[in-house]
Structure formats: structure tokens, C-alpha cells
XYZ file of C-alpha atoms in Angstrom:
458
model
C 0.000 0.000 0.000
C 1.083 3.476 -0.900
C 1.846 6.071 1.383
C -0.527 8.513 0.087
C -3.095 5.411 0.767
C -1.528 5.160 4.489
C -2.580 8.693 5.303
C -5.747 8.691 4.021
C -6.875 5.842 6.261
C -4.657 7.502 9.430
C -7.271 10.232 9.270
C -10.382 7.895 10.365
C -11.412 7.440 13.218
C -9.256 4.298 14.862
C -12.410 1.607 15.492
C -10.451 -0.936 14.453
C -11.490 -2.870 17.901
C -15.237 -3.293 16.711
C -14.838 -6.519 14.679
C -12.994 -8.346 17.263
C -16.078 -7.216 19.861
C -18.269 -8.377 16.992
C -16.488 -11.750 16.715
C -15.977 -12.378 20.540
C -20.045 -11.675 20.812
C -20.543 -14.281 18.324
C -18.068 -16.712 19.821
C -19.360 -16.326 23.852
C -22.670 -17.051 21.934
C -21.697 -20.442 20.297
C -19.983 -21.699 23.840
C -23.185 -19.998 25.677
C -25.200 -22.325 23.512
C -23.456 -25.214 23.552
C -23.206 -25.327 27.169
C -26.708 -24.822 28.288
C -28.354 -27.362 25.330
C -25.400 -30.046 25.896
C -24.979 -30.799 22.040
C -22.062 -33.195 21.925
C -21.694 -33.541 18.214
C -18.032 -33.074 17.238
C -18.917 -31.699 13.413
C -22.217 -30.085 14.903
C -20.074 -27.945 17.652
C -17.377 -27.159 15.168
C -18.954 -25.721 12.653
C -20.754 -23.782 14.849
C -18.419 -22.455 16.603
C -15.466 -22.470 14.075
C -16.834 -19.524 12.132
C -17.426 -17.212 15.201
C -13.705 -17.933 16.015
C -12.571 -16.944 12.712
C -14.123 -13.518 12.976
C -12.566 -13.078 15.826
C -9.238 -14.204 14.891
C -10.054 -12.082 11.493
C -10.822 -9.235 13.786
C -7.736 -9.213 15.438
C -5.669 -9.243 12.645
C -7.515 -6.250 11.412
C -6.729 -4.688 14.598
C -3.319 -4.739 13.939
C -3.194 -4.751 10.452
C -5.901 -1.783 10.061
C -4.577 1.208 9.199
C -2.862 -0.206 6.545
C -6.032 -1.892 4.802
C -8.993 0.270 5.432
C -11.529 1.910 8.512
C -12.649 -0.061 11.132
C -15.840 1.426 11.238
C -16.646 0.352 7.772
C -15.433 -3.069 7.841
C -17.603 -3.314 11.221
C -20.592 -2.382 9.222
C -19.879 -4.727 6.608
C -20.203 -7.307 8.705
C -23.206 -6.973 10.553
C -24.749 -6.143 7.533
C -23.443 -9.488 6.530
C -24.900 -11.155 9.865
C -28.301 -9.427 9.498
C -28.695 -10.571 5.961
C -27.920 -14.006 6.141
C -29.986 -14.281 9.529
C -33.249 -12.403 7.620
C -32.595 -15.175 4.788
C -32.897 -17.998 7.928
C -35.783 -17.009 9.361
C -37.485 -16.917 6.038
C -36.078 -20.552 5.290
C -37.728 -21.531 9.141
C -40.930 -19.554 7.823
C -41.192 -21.751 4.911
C -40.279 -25.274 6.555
C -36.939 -25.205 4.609
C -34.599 -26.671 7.564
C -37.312 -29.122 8.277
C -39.106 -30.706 11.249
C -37.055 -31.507 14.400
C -33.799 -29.735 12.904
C -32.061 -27.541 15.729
C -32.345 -23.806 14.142
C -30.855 -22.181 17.062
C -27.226 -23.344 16.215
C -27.685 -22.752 12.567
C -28.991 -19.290 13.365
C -25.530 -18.750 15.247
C -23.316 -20.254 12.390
C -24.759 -19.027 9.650
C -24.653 -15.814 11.355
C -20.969 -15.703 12.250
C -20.401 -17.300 8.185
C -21.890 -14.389 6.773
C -20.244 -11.539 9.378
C -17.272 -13.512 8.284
C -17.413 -13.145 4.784
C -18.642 -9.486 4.887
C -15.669 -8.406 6.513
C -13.665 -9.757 4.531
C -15.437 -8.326 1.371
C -15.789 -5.432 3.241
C -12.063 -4.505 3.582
C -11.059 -5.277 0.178
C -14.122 -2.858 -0.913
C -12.796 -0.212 1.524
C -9.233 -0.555 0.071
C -9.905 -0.607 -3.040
C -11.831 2.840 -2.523
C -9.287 4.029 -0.926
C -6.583 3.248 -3.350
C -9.248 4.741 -6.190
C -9.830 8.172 -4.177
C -5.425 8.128 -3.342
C -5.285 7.847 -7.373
C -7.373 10.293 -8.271
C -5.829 12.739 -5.957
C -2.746 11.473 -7.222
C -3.557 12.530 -10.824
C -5.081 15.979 -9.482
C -1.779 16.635 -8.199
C 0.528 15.625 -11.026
C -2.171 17.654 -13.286
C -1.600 20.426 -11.381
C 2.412 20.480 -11.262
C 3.904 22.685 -13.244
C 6.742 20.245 -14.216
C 5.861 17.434 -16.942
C 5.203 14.216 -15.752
C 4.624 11.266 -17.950
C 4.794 7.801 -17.450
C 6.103 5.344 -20.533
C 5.386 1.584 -20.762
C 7.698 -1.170 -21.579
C 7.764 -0.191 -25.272
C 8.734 3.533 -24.103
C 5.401 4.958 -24.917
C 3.190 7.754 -23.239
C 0.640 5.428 -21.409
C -0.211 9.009 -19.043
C 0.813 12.525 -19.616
C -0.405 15.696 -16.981
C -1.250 18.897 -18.336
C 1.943 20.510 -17.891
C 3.474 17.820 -19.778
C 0.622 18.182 -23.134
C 0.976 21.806 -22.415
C 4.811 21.603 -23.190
C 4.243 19.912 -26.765
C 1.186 21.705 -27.707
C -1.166 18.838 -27.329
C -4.444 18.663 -26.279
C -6.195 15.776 -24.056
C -4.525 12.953 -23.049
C -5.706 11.691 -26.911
C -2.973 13.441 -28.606
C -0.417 12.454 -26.113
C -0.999 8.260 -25.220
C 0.507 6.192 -27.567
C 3.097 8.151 -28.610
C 6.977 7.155 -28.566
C 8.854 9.484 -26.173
C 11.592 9.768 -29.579
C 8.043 12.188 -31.076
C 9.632 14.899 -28.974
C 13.121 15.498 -29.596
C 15.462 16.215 -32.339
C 17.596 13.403 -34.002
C 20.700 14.156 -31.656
C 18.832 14.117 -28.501
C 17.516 10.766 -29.429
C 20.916 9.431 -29.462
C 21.740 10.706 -25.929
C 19.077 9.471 -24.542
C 18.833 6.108 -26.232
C 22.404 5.713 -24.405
C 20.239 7.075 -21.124
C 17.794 4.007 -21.596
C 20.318 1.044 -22.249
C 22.412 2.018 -19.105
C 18.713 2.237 -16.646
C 18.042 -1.269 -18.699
C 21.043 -2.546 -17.614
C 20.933 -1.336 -14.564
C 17.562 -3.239 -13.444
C 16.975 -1.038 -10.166
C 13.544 0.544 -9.577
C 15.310 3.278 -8.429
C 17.664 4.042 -10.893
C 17.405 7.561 -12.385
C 18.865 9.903 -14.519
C 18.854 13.509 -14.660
C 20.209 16.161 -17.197
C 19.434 18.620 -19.884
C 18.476 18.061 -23.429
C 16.984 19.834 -26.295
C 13.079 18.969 -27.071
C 11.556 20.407 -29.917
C 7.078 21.008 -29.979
C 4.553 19.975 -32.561
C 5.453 23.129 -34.792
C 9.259 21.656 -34.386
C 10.773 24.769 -32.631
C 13.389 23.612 -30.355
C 13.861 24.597 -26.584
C 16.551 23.686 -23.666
C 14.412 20.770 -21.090
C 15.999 19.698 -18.034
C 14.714 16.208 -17.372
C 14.853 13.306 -15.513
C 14.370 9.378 -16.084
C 13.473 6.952 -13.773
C 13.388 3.307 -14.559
C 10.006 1.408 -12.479
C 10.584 -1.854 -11.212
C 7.038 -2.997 -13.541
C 8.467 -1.904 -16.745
C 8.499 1.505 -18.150
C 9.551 4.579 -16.912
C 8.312 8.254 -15.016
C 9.371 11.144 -17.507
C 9.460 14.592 -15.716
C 10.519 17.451 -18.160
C 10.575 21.193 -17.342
C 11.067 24.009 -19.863
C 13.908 25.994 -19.004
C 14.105 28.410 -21.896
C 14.012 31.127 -19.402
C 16.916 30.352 -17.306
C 18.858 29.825 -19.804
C 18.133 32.931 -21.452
C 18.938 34.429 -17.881
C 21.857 32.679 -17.738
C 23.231 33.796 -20.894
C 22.287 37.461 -20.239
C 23.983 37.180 -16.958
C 27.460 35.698 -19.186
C 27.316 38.270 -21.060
C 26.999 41.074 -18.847
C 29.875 39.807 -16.857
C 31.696 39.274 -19.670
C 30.918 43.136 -20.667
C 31.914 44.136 -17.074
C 35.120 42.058 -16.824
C 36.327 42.654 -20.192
C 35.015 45.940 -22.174
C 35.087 47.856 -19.250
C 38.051 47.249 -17.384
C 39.449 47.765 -20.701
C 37.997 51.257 -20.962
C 38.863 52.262 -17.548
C 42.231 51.234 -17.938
C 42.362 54.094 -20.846
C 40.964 56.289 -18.422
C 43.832 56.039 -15.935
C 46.582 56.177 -18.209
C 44.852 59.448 -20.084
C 44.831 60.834 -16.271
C 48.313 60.053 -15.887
C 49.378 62.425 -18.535
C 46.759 64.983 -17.398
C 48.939 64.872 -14.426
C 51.954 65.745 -16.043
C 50.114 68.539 -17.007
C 49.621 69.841 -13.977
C 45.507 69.568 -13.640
C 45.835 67.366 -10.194
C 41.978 68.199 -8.747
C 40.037 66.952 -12.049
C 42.584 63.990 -12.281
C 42.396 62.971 -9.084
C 38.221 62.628 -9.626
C 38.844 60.833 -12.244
C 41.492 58.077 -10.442
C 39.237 57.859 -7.763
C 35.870 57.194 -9.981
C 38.577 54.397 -12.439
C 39.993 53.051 -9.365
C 36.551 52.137 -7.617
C 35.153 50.562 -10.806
C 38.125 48.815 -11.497
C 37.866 47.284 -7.996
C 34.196 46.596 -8.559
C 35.037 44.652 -11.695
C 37.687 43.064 -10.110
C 35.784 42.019 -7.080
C 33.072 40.588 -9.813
C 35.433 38.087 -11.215
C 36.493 36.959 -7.797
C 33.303 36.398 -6.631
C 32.417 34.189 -10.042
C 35.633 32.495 -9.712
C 34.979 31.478 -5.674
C 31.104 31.105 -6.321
C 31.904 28.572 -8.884
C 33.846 26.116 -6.932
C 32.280 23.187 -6.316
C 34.493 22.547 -3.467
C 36.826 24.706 -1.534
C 37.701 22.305 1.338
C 37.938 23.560 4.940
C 40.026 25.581 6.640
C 40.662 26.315 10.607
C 37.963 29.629 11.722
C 41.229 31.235 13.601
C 43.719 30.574 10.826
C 41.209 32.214 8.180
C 40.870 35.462 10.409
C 44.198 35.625 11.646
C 45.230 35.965 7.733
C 42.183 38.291 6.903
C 43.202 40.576 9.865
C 46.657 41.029 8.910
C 45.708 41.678 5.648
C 43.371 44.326 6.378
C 46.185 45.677 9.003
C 48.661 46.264 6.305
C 45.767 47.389 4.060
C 44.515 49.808 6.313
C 46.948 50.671 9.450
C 45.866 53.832 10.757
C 42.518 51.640 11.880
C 42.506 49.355 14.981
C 41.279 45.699 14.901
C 40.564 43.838 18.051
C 40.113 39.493 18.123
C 37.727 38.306 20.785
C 37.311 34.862 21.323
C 38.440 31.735 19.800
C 37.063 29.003 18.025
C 38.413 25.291 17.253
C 36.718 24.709 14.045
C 36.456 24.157 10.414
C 34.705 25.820 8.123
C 34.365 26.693 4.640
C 37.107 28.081 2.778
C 34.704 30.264 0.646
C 33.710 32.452 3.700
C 37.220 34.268 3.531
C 36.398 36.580 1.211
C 32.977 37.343 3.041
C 35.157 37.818 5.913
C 36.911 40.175 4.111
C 34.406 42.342 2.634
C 33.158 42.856 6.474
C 36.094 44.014 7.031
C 36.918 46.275 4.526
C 33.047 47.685 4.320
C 33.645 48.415 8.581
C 36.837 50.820 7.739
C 36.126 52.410 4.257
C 32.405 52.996 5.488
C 33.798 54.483 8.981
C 33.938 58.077 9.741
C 35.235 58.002 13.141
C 39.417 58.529 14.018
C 40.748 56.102 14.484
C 38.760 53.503 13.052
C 37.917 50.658 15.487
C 36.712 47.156 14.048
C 35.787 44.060 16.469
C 35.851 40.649 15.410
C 34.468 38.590 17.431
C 34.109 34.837 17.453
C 31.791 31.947 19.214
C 30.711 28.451 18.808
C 27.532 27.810 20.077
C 24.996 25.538 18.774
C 26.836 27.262 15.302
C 30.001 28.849 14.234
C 29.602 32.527 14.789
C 31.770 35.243 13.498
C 31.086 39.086 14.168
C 32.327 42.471 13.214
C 31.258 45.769 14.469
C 32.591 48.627 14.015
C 32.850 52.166 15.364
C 31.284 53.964 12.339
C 27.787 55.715 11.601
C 26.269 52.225 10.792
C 24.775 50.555 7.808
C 21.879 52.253 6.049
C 18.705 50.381 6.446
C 18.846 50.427 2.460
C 22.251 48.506 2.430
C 21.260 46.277 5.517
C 18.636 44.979 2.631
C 21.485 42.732 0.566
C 22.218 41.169 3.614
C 18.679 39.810 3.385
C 18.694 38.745 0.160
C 16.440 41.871 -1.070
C 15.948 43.361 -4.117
C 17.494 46.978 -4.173
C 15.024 49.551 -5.121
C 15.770 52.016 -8.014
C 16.708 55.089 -5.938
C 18.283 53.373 -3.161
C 21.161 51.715 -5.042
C 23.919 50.412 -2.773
C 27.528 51.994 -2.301
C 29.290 49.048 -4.316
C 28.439 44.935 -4.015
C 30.554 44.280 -1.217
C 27.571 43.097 1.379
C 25.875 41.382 -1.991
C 29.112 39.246 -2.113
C 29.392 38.559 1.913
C 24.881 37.841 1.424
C 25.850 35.561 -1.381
C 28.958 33.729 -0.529
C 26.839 32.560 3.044
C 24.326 31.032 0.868
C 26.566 29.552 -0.889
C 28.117 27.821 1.949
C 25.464 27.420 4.087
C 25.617 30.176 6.478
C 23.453 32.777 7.692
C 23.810 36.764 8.092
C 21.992 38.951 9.974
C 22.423 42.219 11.062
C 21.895 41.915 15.140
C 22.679 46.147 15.187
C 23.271 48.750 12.890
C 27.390 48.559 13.486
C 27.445 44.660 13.682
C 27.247 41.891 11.239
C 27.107 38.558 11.991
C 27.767 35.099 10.059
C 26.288 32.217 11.577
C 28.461 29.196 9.901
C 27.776 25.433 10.231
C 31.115 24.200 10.969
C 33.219 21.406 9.193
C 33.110 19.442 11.657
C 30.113 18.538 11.971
């Protein structure tokens, strides 16, 4: 029985006792009766009481075996509609003379009774879980209709045998008519097909249930215009396979804008910039030092913003960095930003033994360049302070005016709105490189930030 099955019978009520009441009634009755009329007839007394027996035995097993089959309460009713049926049809067989004169009707009466609660209950589970496996399927199918991934399921033969509407929607089919029957090669250009033939020899040879496979291919519709799918295979252990397909035209196209305007950044304008300074260098030789100055200063921060753009794509993209000791990592950022900066003062408190992500130095580092270059006291002060509690924690305050509320919004993840832009991307990279490695950032004051890290340790 399927899960989804499993929780729909958890939600009835638990009468799953009633049957074995029903069939220890029945049974007390066929003793009772046997024991005040003194019938010694082996085959008389046993199958009298053999059937009340087994719906008590069949009762307890549905006691235990219940909520995996169906409701109590139904089953109960199933068989004592059972009983009363089968005892209406004896006492129309007495009315008519059908047992005859001199046979005993009061121990038929009892077996015939317990026969038919018997065989009721029995029907009467199957019926119940069979309903319930018919209403878990049809909410099954409202769900996958409703997903907005495809889902399809091929037979043996690799043939649409069910398709949701996500997945017709995809292909520009309509009903389930222009979609069962089909081969699954109907959808995708000739060098797809070749990819993912490979895809279903290896899940053949495989022969787990479980077995899957997951990548992106290109599909093409009914009018043959092609688009990028991410999809995944999985091989059934009954023959055939679930197909789930998602269009992702418009991540790609996201993607590739995103390439390209990092590409712009990194390349076109660093190159541009880099004109800038050296025509400011010869302005300076020329004696104009205020405008050239402005103009150093505006190159200078761009070029650092570009440059800080390819970092972050460069550390983003590792898959993995490895570990490295919390009070190596800002021992090295804090002499760095010493000798960067050394009219500020930097303080350590605390110390931690653990690993942790090698990523989070440069969010480390950010912190601490953002608490100096963003500080207008003298000297500048910066705190780093470090814990392990039930996580990693790392913290930097600062003596300066504070973040903005409108920069403490990277640090959440939030979009920046259009006259609020921020002073550069260095709390974007520190928000960004803690998802990346797991951690979380919050902003406990307006001078602190703090980077909650799951350690390597654990």
C-alpha cells in the first residue's frame, strides 16, 4: 500500500477494535449455547463455533493490520450487515419449513450468522481498500495535473501510457488523446535521441527501480521549434519509466544574459577604464591634479568593482573549496586588512576550534573592509568577534555611523530599489557567498554583522 493510501486511512477514526467485539459476541454465543443445550456432536459444535472464532481471529488481525487496509468502522458495518442478511434469509427458510421438522435452528442461526459476518468483513475490507486506493489515485492525478513540471509515465515499449497537463501543455497537445501512444523519440530532435537512447540502455542494464537519470536536453514542440528541457528518467521496477521534463528556456536565457553582462563588465570595461587612468596620468603631467584625481578615484573604484566581480564568479563557482581552521582564516584576513589599512585598529575576541568553509574568507573580508572604508570616526575601530555555540559565529562591528537600512537589505537577500542603489556589491558578495556555503547573516545592530556558519566538523 502506498503512502498517500496510508494517510488517508490515518485520518479515520481508529475503530479498528469493533470486529474483534463483533467476533468475541458471536463466539461467547456459540460456547453460551453449547453449554446450556449439551450438544455433543463433534462436526455439529465445530462448525458452529469455528466460524465465530474466525471472525474473531479475522478481527484481530484487522486490529493490527488496520490502518494499513482500510476503517474499522466500515469493515464493522460490513459485517453486521453481513450477519443481518444471512440471519433475515434464515428465518425466512424456518418460515417456509426449509430446515425441516425436528432440525435444531438455534445453532444454525448462530453459524450461519458468524459465516456471513465472516465473509462481509472480509469483502468489506477489500471494498474499503480498493476505494481508498481509487480516491489516493485520483488525488494522485489531481496533483501531477496540477504540477507545473511534466510528468509522464512510458510503458515497456517507451510509450506515453499518461501525460499531466503541464506535460501536453509543453508539446502543444491537447487531451490525453494526442499524447498516449506516442513514442517518447516524437519529442526530440535526431541528436537528442541518441543521448538518450544511451540514457535508456544504461537504466536497462541497470535493473533497479530506483535508478534515475537527470540532465538537460533539447526537445523540440509539434510546430518543431526547439527549446533547452531539463529532465529526468526513472526506470520502475514494472516496466516503463516516469518522464518529468521542465522548460527551461528562461533560465537559460537568464543565464546567458547574466554571461554576457559579466563578460561586458570584466572585459570591455576594465578595458575602458584602464584608458581612463593612463589618459589621467598624462593629465597629471600637465599639472591639472583636482580633475585627475576625480577621475582616479571614480577608475579606481570601478576597477575594484570589476575586479571584485570576477572573484566572486571564480569562488562562487567552486564546487568545493575544502575547509580551513575559523582562527587561521581570520588571523590571515586581519593582517591583511592591518597592512591594508593601518591607521585603523582591529581587536580578536574569542576563539574558536573549528572548520569551516574556505569560501567564507572573502565574506570575511568584505566585512572588514566595508567596517573601515564605510567608517567616519578617528581612528577607526573594528571588532571581530568569534563563538561556537549551537553554530560557528563570526562578528564584526565597528565604530562607524552604521549601515543604512537600504544597504542592511542585501544582507537579506532583497531586491534593491531604483533610488536606493547600494555603495558598491561588497555586502551582496558577503549575502551571497553565506548562501553559498550554508551560512546565515543577519544584522543583530546597525554597526554589527554577523555570520552564523555550520562548521566542518560537523
Amino acid at each position: 500500500m502506498s503512502p498517500s493510501e496510508v494517510s488517508l486511512v490515518d485520518r479515520q477514526p481508529a475503530r479498528n477494535w469493533l470486529v474483534v467485539v463483533l467476533g468475541a459476541a458471536l463466539t461467547a454465543a456459540a460456547i453460551s449455547h453449547f453449554h446450556m443445550h449439551g450438544h455433543n456432536e463433534p462436526l455439529v459444535v465445530a462448525a458452529t463455533v469455528l466460524p465465530a472464532v474466525g471472525v474473531f481471529g479475522y478481527g484481530v488481525w484487522f486490529w493490527v493490520r488496520g490502518p494499513d487496509v482500510a476503517r474499522g468502522d466500515v469493515v464493522f458495518a460490513w459485517a453486521v450487515a453481513g450477519a443481518g442478511i444471512v440471519l433475515a434469509l434464515d428465518l425466512w427458510a424456518m418460515f417456509v419449513g426449509a430446515y425441516g421438522v425436528g432440525t435444531g435452528v438455534d445453532h444454525v442461526f448462530i453459524q450461519h450468522t458468524s459465516v456471513g459476518a465472516l465473509g462481509a468483513a472480509i469483502a468489506g475490507t477489500y471494498s474499503e481498500r480498493d476505494r481508498l486506493r481509487s480516491h489516493a489515485h485520483t488525488r494522485l492525478r489531481q496533483a501531477l495535473d496540477a504540477a507545473m513540471d511534466g510528468v509522464a509515465v512510458l510503458d515497456a515499449d517507451r510509450r506515453v501510457v499518461y501525460a499531466n497537463g503541464a506535460f501536453r501543455d509543453a508539446y502543444h497537445t491537447t487531451g490525453d488523446g494526442g499524447v498516449v501512444g506516442t513514442h517518447w523519440t516524437t519529442y526530440y530532435p535526431t541528436d537528442a535521441e541518441d543521448r538518450l537512447a544511451g540514457v535508456f540502455e544504461e537504466l536497462d542494464a541497470n535493473g533497479d527501480s530506483d535508478d534515475h537519470w537527470h540532465g538537460n536536453v533539447p526537445a523540440h514542440r509539434d510546430d518543431g521549434r526547439t527549446y533547452p528541457q531539463e529532465l529526468s528518467v526513472t526506470s520502475l521496477s514494472s516496466g516503463g519509466y516516469i518522464w518529468v521534463s521542465r522548460d527551461v528556456t528562461a533560465r537559460e536565457e537568464r543565464d546567458q544574459r547574466l554571461r554576457v553582462l559579466n563578460r561586458v563588465l570584466r572585459h570591455n570595461v576594465r578595458n575602458s577604464l584602464n584608458v581612463v587612468l593612463g589618459r589621467a596620468e598624462r593629465l597629471t603631467d600637465r599639472g591639472d591634479n583636482e580633475d585627475v584625481d576625480s577621475i582616479v578615484t571614480a577608475a579606481e573604484d570601478l576597477l575594484d568593482v570589476s575586479e571584485k566581480a570576477r572573484v566572486v564568479e571564480r569562488v562562487l563557482g567552486e564546487e568545493n573549496a575544502g575547509t580551513v581552521p575559523l582562527d587561521s582564516l581570520l588571523d590571515t584576513e586581519l593582517q591583511r586588512a592591518r597592512s591594508e589599512y593601518p591607521d585603523a585598529s582591529f581587536e580578536v575576541d574569542g576563539k574558536v576550534d573549528a572548520e569551516v568553509d574556505a569560501r567564507l574568507r572573502l565574506a570575511v573580508r568584505e566585512l572588514l573592509t566595508n567596517a573601515v572604508e564605510h567608517n567616519d570616526a578617528d581612528p577607526p575601530r573594528v571588532t571581530v568577534t568569534a563563538s561556537d555555540d549551537d553554530l560557528v559565529e563570526v562578528r564584526v562591528s565597528d565604530n562607524g555611523p552604521g549601515i543604512p537600512e537600504h544597504e542592511r537589505r542585501a544582507l537579506g537577500g532583497l531586491t534593491e530599489e531604483s533610488l536606493q542603489h547600494g555603495s558598491g556589491i561588497g555586502l551582496w558578495v558577503v549575502y551571497w557567498l553565506a548562501r553559498h556555503c550554508g551560512a546565515a547573516v543577519a544584522v543583530p545592530d546597525e554597526n554589527t554583522v554577523s555570520i552564523r556558519v555550520p562548521s566542518g566538523d560537523n
